[in-house]
PDB file of C-alpha atoms in Angstrom:
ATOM      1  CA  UNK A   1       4.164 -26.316  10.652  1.00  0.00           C
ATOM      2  CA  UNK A   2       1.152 -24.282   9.557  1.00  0.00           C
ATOM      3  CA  UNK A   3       0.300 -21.583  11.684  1.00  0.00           C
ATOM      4  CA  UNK A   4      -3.278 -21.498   9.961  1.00  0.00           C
ATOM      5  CA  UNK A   5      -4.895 -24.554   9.153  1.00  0.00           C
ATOM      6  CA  UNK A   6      -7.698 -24.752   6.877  1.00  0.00           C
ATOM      7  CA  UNK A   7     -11.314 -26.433   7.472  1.00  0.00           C
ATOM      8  CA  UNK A   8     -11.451 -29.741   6.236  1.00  0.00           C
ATOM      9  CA  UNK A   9     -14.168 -28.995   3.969  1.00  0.00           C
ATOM     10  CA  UNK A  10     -12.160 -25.783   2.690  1.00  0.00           C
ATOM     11  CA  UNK A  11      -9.809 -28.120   1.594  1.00  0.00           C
ATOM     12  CA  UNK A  12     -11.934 -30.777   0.349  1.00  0.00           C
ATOM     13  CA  UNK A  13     -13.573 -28.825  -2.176  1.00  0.00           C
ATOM     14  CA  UNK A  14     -10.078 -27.501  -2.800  1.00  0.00           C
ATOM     15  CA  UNK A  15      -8.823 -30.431  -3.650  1.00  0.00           C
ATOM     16  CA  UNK A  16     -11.648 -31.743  -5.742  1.00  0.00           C
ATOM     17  CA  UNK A  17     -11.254 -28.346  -7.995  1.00  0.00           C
ATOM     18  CA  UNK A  18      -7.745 -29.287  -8.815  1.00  0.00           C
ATOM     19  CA  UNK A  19      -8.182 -32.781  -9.461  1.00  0.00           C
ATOM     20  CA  UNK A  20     -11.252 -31.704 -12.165  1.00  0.00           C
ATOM     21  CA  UNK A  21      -8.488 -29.222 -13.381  1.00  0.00           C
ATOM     22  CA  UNK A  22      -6.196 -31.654 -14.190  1.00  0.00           C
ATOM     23  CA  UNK A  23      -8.632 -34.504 -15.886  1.00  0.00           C
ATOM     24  CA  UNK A  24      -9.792 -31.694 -17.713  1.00  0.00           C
ATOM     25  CA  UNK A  25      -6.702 -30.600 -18.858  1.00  0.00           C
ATOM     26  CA  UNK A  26      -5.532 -34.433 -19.986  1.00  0.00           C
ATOM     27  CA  UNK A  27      -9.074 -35.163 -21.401  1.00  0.00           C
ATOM     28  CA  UNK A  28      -9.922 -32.184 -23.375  1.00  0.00           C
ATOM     29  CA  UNK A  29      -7.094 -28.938 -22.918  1.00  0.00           C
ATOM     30  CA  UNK A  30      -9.028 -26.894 -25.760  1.00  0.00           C
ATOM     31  CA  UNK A  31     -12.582 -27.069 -24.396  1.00  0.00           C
ATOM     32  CA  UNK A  32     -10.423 -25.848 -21.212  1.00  0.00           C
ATOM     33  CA  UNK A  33      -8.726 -22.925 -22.812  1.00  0.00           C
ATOM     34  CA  UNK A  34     -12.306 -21.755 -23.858  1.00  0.00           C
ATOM     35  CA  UNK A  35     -14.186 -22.088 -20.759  1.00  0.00           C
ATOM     36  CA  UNK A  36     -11.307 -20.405 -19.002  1.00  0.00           C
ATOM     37  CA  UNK A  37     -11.449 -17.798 -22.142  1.00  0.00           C
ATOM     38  CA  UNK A  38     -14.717 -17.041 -21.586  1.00  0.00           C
ATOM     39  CA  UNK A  39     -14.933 -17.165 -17.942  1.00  0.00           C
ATOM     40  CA  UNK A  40     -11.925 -13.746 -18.330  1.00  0.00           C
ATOM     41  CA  UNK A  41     -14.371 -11.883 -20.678  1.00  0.00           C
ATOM     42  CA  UNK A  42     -17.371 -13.011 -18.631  1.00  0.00           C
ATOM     43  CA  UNK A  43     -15.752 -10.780 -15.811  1.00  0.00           C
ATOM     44  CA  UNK A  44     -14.316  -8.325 -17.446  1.00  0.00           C
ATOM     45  CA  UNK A  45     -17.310  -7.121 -19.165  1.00  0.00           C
ATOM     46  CA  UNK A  46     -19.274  -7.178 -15.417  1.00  0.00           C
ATOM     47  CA  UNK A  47     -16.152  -5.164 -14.004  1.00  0.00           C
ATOM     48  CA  UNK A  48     -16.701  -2.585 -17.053  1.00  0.00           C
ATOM     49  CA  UNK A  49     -20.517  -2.259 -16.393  1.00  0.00           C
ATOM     50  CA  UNK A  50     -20.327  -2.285 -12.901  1.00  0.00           C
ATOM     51  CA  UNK A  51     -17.208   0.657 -13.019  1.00  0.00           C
ATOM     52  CA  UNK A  52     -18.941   2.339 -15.665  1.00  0.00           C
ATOM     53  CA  UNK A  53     -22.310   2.564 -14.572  1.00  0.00           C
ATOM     54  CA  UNK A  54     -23.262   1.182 -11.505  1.00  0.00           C
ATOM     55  CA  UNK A  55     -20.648   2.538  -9.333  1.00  0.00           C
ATOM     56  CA  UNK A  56     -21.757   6.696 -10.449  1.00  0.00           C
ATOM     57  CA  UNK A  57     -25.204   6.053  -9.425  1.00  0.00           C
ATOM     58  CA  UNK A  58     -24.169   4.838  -6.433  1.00  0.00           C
ATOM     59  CA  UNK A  59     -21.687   7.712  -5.711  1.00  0.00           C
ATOM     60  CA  UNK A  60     -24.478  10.177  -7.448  1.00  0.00           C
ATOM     61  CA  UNK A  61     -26.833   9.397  -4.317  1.00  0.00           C
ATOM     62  CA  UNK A  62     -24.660   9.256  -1.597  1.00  0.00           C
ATOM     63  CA  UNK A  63     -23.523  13.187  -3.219  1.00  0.00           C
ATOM     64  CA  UNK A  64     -27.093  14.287  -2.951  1.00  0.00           C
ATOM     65  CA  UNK A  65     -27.402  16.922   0.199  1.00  0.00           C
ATOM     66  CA  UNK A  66     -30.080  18.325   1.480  1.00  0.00           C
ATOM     67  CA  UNK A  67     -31.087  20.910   1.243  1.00  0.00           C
ATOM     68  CA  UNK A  68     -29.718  22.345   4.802  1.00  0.00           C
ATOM     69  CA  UNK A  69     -26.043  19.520   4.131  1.00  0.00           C
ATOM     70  CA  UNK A  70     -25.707  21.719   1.231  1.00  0.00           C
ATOM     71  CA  UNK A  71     -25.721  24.673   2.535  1.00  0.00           C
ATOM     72  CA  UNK A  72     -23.282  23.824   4.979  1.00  0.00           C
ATOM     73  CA  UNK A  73     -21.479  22.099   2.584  1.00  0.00           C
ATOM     74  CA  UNK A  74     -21.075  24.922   0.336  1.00  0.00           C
ATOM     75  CA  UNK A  75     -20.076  26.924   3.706  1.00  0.00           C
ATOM     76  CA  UNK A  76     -17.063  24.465   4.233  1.00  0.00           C
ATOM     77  CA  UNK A  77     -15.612  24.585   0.543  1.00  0.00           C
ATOM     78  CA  UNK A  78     -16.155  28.711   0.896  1.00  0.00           C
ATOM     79  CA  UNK A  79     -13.611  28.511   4.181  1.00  0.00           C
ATOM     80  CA  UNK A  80     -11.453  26.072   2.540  1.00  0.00           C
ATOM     81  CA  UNK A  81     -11.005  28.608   0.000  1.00  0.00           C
ATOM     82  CA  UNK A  82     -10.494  31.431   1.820  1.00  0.00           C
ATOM     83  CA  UNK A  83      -7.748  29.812   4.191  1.00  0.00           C
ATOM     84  CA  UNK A  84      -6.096  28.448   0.465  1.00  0.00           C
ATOM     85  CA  UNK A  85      -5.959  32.047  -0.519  1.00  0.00           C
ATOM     86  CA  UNK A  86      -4.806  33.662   2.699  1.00  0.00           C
ATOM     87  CA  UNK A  87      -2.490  31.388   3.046  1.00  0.00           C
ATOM     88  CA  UNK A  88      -0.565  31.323  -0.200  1.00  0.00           C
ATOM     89  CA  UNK A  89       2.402  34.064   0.117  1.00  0.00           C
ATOM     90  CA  UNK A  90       4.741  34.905  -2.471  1.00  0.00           C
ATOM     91  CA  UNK A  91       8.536  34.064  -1.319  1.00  0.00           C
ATOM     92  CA  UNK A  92       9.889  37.473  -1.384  1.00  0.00           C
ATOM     93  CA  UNK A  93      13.499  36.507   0.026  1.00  0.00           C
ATOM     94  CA  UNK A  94      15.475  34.035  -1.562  1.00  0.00           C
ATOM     95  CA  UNK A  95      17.149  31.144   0.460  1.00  0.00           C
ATOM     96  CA  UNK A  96      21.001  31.108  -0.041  1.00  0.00           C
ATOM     97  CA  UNK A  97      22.436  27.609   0.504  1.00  0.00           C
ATOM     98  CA  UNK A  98      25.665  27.702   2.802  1.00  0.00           C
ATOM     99  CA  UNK A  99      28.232  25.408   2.539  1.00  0.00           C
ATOM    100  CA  UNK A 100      28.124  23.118   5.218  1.00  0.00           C
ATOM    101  CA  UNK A 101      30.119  23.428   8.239  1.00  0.00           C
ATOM    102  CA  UNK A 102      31.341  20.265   9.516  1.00  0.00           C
ATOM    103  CA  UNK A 103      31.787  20.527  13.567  1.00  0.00           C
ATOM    104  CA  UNK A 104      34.620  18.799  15.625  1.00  0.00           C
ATOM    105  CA  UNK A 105      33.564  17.182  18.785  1.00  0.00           C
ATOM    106  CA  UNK A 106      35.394  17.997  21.720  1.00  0.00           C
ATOM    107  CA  UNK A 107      35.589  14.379  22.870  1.00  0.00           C
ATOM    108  CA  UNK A 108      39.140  13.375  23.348  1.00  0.00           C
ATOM    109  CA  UNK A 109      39.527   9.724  22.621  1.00  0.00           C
ATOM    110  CA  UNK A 110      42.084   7.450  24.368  1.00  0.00           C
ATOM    111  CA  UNK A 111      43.716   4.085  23.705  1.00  0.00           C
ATOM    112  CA  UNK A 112      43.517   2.007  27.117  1.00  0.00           C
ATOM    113  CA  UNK A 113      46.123  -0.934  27.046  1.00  0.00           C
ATOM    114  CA  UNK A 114      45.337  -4.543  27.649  1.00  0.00           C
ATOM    115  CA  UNK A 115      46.547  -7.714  26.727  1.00  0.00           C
ATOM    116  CA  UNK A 116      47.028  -7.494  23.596  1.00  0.00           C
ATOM    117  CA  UNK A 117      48.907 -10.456  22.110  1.00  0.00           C
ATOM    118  CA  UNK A 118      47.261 -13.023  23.956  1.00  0.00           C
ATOM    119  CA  UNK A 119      45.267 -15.319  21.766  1.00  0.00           C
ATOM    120  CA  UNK A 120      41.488 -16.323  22.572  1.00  0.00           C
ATOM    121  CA  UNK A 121      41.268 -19.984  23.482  1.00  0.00           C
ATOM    122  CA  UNK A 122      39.062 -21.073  21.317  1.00  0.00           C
ATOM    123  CA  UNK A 123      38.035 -24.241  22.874  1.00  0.00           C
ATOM    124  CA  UNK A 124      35.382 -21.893  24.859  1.00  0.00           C
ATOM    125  CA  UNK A 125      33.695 -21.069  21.655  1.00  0.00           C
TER     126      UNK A 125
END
């Protein structure tokens, strides 16, 4: 059973959009091929302009400070690289890699003894 069912409507127009698929694919499959040609170039030229140009103009004004955000913006990057520099150390020792050392545990096992040749009944199962 679905756990999300869809709005009648949803799945009216749905339904209606593959049926028009399909009598458009037995009627005429080339005009088909084309429209659904076009339709791919349609959005990948608006997904070009829209990457290439819209989307830095709209990045270009939401980087514009004012004049008092960019001075305390150009405070913050002046921090971040002063704590970059103070904290990169050079490595003057040289880790040596020791064999591992595999530990024994103290835990003393024992065997307690039960029945052990009696079969299950497996009628209970």
């Amino acid at each position: 059973m679905l756990r999300h069912s869809l709005h009648p409507l949803v799945l009216t127009i749905l339904g209606l959009a593959v049926l028009g698929l399909a009598v458009r694919l037995f009627t005429s499959p080339g005009s088909l091929l084309m429209q659904i040609l076009v339709t791919v170039g349609i959005v990948a030229i608006l997904l070009f302009v829209f990457r290439r140009f819209v989307m830095p103009k709209i990045m270009g004004e939401q980087a514009a400070y004012s004049p008092q955000q960019s001075a305390q913006v150009q405070k913050a990057n002046a921090r971040k690289k002063y704590a970059g520099a103070k904290s990169q150390k050079p490595d003057k020792k040289k880790r040596v890699s020791r064999p591992l050392v595999k530990r024994q545990s103290n835990v003393k096992l024992t065997v307690i003894e039960g029945k052990k040749n009696k079969k299950k009944n497996r009628a209970l199962f």
